[in-house]
Coordinates of C-alpha atoms in Angstrom, one line a residue:
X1 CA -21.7 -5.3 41.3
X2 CA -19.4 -4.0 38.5
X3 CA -20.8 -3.1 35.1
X4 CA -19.9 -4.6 32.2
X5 CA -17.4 -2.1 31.3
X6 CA -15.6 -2.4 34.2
X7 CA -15.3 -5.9 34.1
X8 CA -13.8 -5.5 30.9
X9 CA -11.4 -2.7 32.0
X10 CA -10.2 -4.8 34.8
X11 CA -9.5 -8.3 32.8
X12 CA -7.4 -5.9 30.6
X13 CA -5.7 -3.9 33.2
X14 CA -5.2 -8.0 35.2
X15 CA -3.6 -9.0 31.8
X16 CA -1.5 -5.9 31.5
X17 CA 0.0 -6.9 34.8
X18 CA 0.4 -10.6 34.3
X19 CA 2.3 -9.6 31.1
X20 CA 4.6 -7.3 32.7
X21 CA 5.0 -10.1 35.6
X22 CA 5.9 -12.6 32.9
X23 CA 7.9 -10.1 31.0
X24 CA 10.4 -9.2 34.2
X25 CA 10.5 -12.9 35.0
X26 CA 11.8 -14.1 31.2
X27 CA 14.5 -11.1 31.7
X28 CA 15.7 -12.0 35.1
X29 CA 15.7 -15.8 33.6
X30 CA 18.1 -14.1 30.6
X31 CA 20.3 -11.9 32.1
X32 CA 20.9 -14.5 35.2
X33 CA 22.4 -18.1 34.1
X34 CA 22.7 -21.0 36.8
X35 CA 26.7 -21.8 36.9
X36 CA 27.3 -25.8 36.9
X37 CA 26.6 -26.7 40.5
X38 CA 29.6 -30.0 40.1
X39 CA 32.4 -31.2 38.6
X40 CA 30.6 -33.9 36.1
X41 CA 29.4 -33.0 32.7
X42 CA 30.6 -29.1 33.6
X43 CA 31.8 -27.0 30.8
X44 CA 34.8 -24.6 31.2
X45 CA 36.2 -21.3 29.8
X46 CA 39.4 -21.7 27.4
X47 CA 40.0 -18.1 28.4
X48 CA 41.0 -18.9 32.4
X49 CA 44.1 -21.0 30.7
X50 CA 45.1 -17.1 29.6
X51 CA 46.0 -17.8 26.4
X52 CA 48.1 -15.0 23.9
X53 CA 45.6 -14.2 21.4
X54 CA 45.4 -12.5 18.0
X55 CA 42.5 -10.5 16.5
X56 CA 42.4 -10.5 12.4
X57 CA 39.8 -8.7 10.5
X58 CA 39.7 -9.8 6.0
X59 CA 37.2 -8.7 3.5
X60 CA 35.8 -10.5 0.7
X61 CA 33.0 -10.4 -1.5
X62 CA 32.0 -14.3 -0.9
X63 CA 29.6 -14.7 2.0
X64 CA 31.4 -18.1 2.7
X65 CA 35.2 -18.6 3.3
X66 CA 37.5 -22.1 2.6
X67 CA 40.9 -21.0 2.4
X68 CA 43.2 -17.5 2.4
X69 CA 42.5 -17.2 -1.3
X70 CA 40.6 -13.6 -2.1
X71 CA 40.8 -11.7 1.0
X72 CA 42.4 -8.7 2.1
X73 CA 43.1 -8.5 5.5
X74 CA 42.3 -5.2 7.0
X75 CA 42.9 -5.0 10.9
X76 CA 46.1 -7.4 12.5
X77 CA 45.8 -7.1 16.6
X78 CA 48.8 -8.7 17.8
X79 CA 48.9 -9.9 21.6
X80 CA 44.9 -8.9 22.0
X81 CA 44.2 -8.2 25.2
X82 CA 40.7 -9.2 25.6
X83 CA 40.4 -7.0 28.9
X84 CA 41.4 -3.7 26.8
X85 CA 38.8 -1.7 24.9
X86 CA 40.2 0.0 21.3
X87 CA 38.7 1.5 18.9
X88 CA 40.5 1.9 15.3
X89 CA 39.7 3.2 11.7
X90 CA 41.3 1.7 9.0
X91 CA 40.8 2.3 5.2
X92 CA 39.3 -0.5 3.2
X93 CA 39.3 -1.2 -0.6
X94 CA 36.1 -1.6 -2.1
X95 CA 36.4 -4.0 -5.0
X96 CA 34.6 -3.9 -8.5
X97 CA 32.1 -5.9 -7.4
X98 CA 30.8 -4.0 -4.7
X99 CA 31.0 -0.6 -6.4
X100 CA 28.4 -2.3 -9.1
X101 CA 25.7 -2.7 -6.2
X102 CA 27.2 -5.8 -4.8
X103 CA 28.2 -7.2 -0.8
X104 CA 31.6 -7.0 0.9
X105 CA 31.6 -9.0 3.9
X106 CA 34.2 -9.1 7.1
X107 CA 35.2 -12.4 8.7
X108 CA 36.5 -11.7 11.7
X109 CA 39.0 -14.4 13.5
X110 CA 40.3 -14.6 17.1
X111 CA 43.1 -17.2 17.3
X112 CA 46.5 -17.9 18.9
X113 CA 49.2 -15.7 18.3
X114 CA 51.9 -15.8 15.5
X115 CA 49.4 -18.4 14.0
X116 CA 47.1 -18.0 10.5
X117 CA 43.7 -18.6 11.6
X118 CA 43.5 -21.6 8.6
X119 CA 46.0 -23.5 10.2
X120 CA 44.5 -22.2 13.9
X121 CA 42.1 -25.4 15.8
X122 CA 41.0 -23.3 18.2
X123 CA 40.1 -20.2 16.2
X124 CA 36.8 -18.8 16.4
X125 CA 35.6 -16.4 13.8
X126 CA 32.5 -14.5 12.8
X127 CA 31.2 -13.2 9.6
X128 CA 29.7 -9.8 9.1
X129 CA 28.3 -7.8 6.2
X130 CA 29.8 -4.3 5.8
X131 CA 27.1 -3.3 3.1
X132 CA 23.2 -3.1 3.1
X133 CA 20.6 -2.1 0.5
X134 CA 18.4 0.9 1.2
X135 CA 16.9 3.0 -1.2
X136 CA 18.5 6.6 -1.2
X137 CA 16.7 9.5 -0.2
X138 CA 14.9 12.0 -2.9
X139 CA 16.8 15.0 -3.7
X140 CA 15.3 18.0 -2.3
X141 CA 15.3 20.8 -4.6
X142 CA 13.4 24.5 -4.6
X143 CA 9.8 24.2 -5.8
X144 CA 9.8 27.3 -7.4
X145 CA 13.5 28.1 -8.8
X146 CA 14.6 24.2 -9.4
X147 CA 17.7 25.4 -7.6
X148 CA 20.3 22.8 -7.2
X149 CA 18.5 20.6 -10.4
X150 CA 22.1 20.7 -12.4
X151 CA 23.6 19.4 -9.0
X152 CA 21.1 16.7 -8.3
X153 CA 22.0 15.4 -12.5
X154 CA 25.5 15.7 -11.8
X155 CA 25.0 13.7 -8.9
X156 CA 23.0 11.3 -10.3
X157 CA 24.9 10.3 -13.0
X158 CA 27.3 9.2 -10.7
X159 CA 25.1 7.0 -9.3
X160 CA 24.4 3.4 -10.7
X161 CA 21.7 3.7 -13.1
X162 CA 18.7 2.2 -10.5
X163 CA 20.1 4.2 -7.8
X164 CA 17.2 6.5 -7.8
X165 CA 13.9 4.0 -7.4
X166 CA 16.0 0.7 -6.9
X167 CA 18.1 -0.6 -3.3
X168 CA 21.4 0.5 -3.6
X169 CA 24.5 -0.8 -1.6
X170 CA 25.3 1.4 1.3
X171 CA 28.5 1.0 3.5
X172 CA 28.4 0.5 7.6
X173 CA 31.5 2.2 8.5
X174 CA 31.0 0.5 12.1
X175 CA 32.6 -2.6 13.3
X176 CA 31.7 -3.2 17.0
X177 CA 32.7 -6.4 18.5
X178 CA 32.8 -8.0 22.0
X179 CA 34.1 -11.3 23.7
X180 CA 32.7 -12.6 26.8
X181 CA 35.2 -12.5 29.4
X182 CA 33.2 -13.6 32.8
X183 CA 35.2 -17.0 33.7
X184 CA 31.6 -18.8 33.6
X185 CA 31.1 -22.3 34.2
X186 CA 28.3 -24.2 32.0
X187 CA 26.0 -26.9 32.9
X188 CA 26.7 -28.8 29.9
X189 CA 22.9 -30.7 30.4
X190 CA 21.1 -27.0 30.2
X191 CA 22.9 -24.9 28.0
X192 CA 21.3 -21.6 27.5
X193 CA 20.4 -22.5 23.7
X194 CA 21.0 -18.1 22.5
X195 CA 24.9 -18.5 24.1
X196 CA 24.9 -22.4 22.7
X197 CA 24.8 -21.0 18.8
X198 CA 27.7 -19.0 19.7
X199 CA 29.9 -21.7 21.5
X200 CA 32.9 -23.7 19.8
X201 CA 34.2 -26.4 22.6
X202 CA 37.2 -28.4 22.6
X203 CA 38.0 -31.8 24.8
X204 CA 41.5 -30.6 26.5
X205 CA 42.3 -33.9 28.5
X206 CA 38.9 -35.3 30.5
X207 CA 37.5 -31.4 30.6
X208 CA 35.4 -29.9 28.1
X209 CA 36.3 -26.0 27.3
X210 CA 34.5 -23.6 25.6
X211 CA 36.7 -21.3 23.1
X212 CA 36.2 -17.8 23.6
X213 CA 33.1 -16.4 22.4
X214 CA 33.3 -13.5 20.0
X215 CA 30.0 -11.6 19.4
X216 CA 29.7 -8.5 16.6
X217 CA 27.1 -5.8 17.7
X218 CA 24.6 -5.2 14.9
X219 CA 22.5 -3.0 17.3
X220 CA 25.5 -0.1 16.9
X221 CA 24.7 -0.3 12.9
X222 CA 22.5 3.0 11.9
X223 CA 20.9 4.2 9.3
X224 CA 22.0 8.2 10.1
X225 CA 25.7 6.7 9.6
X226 CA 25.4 4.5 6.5
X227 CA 27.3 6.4 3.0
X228 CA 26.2 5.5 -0.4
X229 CA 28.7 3.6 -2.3
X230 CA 29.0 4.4 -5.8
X231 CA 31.1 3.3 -9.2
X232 CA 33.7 6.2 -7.8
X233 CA 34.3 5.0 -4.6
X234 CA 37.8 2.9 -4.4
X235 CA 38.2 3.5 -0.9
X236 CA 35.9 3.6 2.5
X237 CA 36.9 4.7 6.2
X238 CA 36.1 1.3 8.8
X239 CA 36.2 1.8 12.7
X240 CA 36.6 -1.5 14.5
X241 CA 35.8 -0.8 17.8
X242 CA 36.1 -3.8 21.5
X243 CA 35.1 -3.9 24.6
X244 CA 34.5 -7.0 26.6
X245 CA 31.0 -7.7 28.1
X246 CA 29.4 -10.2 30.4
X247 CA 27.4 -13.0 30.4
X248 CA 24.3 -11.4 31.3
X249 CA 24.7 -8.6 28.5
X250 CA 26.0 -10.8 26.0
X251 CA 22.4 -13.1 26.4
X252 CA 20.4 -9.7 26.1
X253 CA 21.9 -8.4 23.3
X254 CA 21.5 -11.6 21.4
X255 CA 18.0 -11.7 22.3
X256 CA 17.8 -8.0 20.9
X257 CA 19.1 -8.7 17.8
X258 CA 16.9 -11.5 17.3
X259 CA 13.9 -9.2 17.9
X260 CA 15.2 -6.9 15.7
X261 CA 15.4 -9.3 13.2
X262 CA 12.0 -11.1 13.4
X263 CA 10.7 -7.2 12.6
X264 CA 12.6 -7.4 9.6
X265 CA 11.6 -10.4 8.9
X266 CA 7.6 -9.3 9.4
X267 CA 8.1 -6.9 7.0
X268 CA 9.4 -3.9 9.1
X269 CA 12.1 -1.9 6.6
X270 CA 15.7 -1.4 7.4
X271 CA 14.6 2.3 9.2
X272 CA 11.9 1.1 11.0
X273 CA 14.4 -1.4 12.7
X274 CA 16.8 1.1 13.5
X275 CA 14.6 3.5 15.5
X276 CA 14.4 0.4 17.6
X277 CA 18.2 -0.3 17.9
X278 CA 18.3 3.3 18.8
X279 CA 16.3 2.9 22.1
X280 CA 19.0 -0.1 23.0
X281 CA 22.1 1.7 22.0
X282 CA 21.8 5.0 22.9
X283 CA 20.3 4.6 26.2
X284 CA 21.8 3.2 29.1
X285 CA 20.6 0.2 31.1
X286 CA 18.5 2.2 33.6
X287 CA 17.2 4.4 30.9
X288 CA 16.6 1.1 29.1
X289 CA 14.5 -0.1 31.8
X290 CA 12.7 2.4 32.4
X291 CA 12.2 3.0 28.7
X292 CA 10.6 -0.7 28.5
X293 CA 7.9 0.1 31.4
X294 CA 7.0 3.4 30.2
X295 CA 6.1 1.5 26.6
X296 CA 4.1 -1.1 28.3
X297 CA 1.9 1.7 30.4
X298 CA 1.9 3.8 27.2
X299 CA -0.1 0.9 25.2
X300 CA -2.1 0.5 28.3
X301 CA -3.1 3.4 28.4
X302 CA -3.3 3.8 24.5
X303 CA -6.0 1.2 24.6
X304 CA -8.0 2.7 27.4
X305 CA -8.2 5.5 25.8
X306 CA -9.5 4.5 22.7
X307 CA -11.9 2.3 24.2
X308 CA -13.7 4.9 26.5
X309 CA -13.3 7.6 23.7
X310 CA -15.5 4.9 22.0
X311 CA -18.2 4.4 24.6
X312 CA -18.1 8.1 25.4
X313 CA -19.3 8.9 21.5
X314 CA -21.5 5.6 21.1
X315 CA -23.9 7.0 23.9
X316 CA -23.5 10.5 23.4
X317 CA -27.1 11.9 21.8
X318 CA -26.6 15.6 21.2
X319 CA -23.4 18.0 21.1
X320 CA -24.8 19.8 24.4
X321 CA -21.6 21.3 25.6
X322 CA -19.1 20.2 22.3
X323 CA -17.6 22.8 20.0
X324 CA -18.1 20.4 17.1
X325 CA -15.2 22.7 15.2
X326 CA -12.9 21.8 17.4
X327 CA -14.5 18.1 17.1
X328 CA -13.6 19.1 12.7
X329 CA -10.0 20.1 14.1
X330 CA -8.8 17.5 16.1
X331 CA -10.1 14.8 13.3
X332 CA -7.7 17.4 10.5
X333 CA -4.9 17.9 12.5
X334 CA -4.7 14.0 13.2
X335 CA -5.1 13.3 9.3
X336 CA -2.5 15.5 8.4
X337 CA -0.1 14.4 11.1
X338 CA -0.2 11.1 10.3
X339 CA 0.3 11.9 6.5
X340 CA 3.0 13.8 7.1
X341 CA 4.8 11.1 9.4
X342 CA 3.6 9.3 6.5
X343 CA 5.8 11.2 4.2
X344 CA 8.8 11.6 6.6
X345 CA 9.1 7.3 6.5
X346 CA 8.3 7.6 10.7
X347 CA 9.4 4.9 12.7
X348 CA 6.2 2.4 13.1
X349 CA 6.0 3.0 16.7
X350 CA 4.8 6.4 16.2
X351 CA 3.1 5.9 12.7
X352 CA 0.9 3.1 14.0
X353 CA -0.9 5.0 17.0
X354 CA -1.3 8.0 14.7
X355 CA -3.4 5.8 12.0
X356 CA -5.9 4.4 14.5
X357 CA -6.4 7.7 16.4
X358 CA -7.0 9.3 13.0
X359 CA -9.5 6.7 11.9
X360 CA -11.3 6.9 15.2
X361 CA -11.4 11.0 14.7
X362 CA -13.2 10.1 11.4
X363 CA -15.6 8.5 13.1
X364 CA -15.9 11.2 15.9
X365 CA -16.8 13.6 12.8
X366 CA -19.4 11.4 11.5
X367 CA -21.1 11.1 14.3
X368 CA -20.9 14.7 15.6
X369 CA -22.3 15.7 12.1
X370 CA -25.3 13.1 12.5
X371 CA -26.3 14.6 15.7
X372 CA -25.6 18.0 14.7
X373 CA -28.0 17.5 11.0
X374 CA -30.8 15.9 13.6
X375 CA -30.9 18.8 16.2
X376 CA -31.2 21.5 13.4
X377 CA -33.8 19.0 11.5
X378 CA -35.6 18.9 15.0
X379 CA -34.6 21.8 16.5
X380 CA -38.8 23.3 16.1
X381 CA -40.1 20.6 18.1
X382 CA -37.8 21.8 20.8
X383 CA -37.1 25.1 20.9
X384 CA -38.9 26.3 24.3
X385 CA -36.9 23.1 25.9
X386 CA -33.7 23.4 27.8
X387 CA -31.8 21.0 25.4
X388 CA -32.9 23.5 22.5
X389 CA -30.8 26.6 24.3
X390 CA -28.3 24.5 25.4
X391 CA -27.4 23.5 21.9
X392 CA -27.9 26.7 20.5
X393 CA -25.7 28.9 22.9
X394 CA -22.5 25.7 22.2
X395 CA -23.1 26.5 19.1
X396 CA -22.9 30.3 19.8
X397 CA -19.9 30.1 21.4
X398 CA -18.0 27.7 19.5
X399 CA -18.5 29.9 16.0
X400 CA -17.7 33.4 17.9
X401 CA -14.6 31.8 19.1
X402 CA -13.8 30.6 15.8
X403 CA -14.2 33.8 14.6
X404 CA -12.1 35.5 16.8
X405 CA -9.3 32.8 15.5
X406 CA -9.6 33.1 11.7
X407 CA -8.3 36.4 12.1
X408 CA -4.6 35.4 13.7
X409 CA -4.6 31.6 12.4
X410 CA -5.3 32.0 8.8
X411 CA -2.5 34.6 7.8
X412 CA 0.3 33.0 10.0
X413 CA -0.8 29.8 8.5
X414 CA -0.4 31.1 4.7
X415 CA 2.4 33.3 5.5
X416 CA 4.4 30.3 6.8
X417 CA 3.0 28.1 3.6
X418 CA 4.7 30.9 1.3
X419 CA 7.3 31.5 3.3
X420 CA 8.5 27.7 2.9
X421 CA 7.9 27.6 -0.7
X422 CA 10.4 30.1 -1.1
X423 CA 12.9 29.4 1.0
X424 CA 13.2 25.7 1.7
X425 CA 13.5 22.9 -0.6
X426 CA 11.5 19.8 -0.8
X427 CA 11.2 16.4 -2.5
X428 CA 7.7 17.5 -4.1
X429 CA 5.3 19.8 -4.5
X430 CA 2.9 17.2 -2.6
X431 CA 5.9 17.0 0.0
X432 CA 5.7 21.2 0.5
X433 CA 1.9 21.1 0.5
X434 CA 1.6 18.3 3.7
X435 CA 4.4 19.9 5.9
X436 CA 2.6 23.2 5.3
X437 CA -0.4 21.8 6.8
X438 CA 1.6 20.2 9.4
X439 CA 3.7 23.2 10.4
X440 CA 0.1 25.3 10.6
X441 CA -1.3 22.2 13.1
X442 CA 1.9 22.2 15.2
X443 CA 2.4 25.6 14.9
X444 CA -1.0 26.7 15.6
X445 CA -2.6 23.7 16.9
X446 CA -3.3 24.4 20.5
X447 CA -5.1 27.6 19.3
X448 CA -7.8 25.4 17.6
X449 CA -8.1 23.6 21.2
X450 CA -9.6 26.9 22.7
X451 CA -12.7 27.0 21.4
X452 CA -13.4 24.2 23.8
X453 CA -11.6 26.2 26.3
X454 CA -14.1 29.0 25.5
X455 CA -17.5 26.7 25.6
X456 CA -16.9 25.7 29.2
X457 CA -15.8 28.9 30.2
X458 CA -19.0 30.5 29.1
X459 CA -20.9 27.1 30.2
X460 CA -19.3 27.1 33.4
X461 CA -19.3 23.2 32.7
X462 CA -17.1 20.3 31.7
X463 CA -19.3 17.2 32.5
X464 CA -19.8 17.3 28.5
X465 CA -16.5 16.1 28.2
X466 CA -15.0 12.3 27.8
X467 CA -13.0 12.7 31.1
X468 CA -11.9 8.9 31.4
X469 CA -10.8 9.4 27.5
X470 CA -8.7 12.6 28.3
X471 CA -7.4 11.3 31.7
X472 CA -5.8 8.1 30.1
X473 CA -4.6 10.1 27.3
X474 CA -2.9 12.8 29.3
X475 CA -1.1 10.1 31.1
X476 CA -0.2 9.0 27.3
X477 CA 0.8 12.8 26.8
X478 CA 3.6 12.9 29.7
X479 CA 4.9 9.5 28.8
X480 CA 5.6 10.8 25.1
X481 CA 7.4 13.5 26.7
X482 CA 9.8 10.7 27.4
X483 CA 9.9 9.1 24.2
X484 CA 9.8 12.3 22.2
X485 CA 13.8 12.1 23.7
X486 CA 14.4 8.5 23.3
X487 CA 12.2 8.0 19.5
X488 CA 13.6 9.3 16.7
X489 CA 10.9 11.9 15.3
X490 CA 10.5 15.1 13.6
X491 CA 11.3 17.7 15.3
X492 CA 8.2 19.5 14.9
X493 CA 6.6 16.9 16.4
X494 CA 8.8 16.6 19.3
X495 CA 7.7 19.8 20.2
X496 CA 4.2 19.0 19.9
X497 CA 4.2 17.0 22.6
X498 CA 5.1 19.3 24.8
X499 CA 2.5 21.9 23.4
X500 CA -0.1 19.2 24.6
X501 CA 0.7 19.1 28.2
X502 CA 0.3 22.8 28.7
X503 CA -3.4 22.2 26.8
X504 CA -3.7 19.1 29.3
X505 CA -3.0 22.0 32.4
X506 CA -5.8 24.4 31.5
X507 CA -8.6 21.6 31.0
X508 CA -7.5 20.6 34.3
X509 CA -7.8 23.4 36.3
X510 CA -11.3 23.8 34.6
X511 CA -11.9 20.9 35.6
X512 CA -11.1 22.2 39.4
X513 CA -12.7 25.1 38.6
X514 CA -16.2 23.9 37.0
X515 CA -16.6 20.4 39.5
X516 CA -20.5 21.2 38.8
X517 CA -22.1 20.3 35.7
X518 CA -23.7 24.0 35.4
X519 CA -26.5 22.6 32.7
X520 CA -28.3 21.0 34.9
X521 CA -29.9 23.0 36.9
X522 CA -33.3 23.8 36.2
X523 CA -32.5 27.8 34.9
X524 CA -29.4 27.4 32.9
X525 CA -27.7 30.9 33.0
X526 CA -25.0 31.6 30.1
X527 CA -22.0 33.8 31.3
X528 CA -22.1 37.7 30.5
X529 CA -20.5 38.2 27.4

């Protein structure tokens, strides 16, 4: 009969799997449409009459457009080719308007040749926004010297007034755009309602068409490629790039879009967003995929985790076995990570994790000092029992291999600290002082792991340890090997990653090498020192 942790374990791991089921269903039912099975009520594509097209691209500063009046037009594509991908820059004026913090926008048309698009019944157009607000990122400057202070005022008086604690208006110096060329049929009684908001039909005779429809790529937008625009600035490089793209594509990428924007919409800022657009853009569609189910098993797993970590520390009694500094470690190192992706503006995906595995580390602390305090309060009572020498020979151990430690960790750890503060710059001295904690727990982190290492070697045990906890989070720890190439991170902590599976390696083979818990037989022998 399975326990009640089990149970629980396997209605979570059933609705894992019904997710994912349900999740590779609603994307086969996006990226495959049903074609109109008869003639009646049967929509068709303006494009199979092969019209001669024209591509126009204006700029304005009015977010809606009546007539030709105010606009510059930027971009003229004469006999477009919808087939034929291009990619052109083109230099656009910035007006008055938008060099004082305001929007410039780009309506884009697609319409018959040798026609203007006002006078055009069949155009189809699009409008975009080639400006966002972000705020700009602190100067970094030398902590000690000021160097590059008279720089960072020249600078700034170039900048509007609120540029340095207000949104400013940056320029996207991306255009991308697509039109759906697959000569599709609709059911006109079950439109797909994402395409349907992008669809302009026409009655040509007794058929209904569909005009072609022209889709702009906000995905390919980044933050890495957006350029401050200040009262200077008359004039800004654009790069209008085409391609054509199917049906099935053209549905996910509006459904995309769409996620990204609820995020925004949530609250997540204009970075956190992008780190997401980054996993769609620069991946490709089997990198995608596999992208998606390594996420889903990497919150699975997240949650299991946590959950036995949990139950592992809410019945544990006594440190038997535990190098509770290593317990101290593990709860700084997380803290200090997780302030310093803090202070980097991390993506959420990796910030998020961070914060509930440092708050569950503070916990781990508390309760490993509670039991510690008790056995030293009632260590007397015990101290011809097993469970006394047990605890005192962990606790043996785990301070000579800390010893042993302070010697190499703490100079590298200043040296690097001093060696920072002169040489690199930062945004603050607050800013210096976290990524020199950081650099000492990537740097030097795995070291702090050994003393572990070093109580079950002289234990000759590792039943002491949460192994469901640590088997579910090295499955976590090979997974963020894949996203540490795919998630936009530091790169300190890229590399961290990659530290951990070599730790993950030598608790496993102690695990292979220790498969009997040592402690409990009845003369527990310590290994020679």
């Amino acid at each position: 009969m399975w326990s009640g942790r089990s149970s629980f374990t396997s209605l979570v791991v059933g609705v894992f799997v019904v997710y994912v089921v349900h999740t590779c269903w609603v994307m086969y039912g996006i990226v495959y449409t049903r074609p109109c099975a008869g003639d009646a009520n049967c929509i068709q594509p303006y494009l199979a009459r092969r019209p001669k097209l024209q591509l126009s691209v204006y700029t304005t500063t009015r977010s809606s457009l009546g007539a030709e009046n105010n606009v510059d037009l930027v971009l003229n594509v004469e006999d477009f080719d919808v087939e034929s991908k291009f990619e052109r820059t083109v230099n656009v004026s910035v007006p008055k308007k938008t060099r004082n913090n305001g929007t410039l926008y780009a309506y884009i048309f697609l319409h018959h040749a040798g026609i203007l698009p006002w006078h055009d019944g069949k155009q189809v157009h699009l409008v975009s926004p080639l400006t966002t607000y972000m705020i700009p990122k602190p100067e970094e400057i030398n902590l000690l010297t000021g160097e590059s202070a008279a720089q960072q005022q020249i600078e700034a008086d170039k900048k509007p007034s609120n540029a340095l604690d207000e949104p400013v208006s940056h320029w996207r110096p991306r255009l991308t755009l697509n039109v759906m060329v697959d000569d599709f049929v609709f059911d006109g009684s079950s439109l797909p309602a994402d395409v349907h908001r992008y669809m302009k039909m026409i009655q040509l005779g007794k058929t209904v068409h569909y005009l072609p429809i022209l889709f702009i790529d906000q995905l390919s937008n980044r933050v890495k490629d957006l350029m401050m625009i200040n009262r200077s600035t008359t004039e800004l490089p654009l790069t209008v790039s085409y391609d054509k793209i199917s049906l099935g594509r053209l549905r996910f990428w509006i459904h995309m879009q769409d996620a990204v924007y609820s995020l925004q919409q949530f609250g997540f800022s204009e970075k956190d967003a992008d780190e997401i657009k980054g996993i769609f853009v620069d991946t490709n569609s089997y990198l995608l995929a596999l992208t998606f189910s390594v996420a889903a098993f990497h919150l699975l797993f997240d949650f299991l985790a946590f959950k036995n970590d949990i139950s592992f520390w809410q019945k544990k009694k006594s440190m038997i076995g535990m190098s509770t500094k290593a317990v101290l470690w593990r709860c700084f190192s997380t803290v200090v990570i997780f302030l310093f992706l803090l202070d980097e503006q991390t993506s959420l995906l990796v910030l998020i994790p961070t914060g509930i595995g440092a708050a569950i580390e503070l916990w781990k602390v508390k309760k490993a000092l509670k039991m510690t305090v008790a056995w030293r309060g009632l260590r007397p009572m015990f101290q011809f029992g097993t469970c006394s020498e047990s605890e005192k020979m962990t606790e043996k151990y785990d301070t000579q291999a800390m010893k042993y430690l302070s010697y190499l960790l703490y100079p590298l750890c200043v040296g690097g600290a001093v060696y920072s503060l002169l040489n690199i710059k930062y945004k603050s001295w607050y800013s210096w002082l976290i990524n020199s904690f950081v650099n000492g727990v990537y740097a030097f982190g795995f070291l702090f792991m050994l003393p572990q290492l070093f109580v079950n070697y002289k234990m000759k045990s590792v039943a002491h340890l949460p192994w469901k906890a640590f088997t579910y989070k090295a499955f976590n720890t090979f997974i963020d090997d894949v996203f540490a190439f795919i998630i936009t991170m530091p790169t300190s902590h890229r590399l961290a990653c990659f530290r951990d599976d070599v730790v993950f390696l030598v608790y496993l083979y102690q695990r292979w090498l220790y498969p009997v818990d040592k402690s409990r037989q009845p003369k527990w022998k310590s290994h020679s020192d």
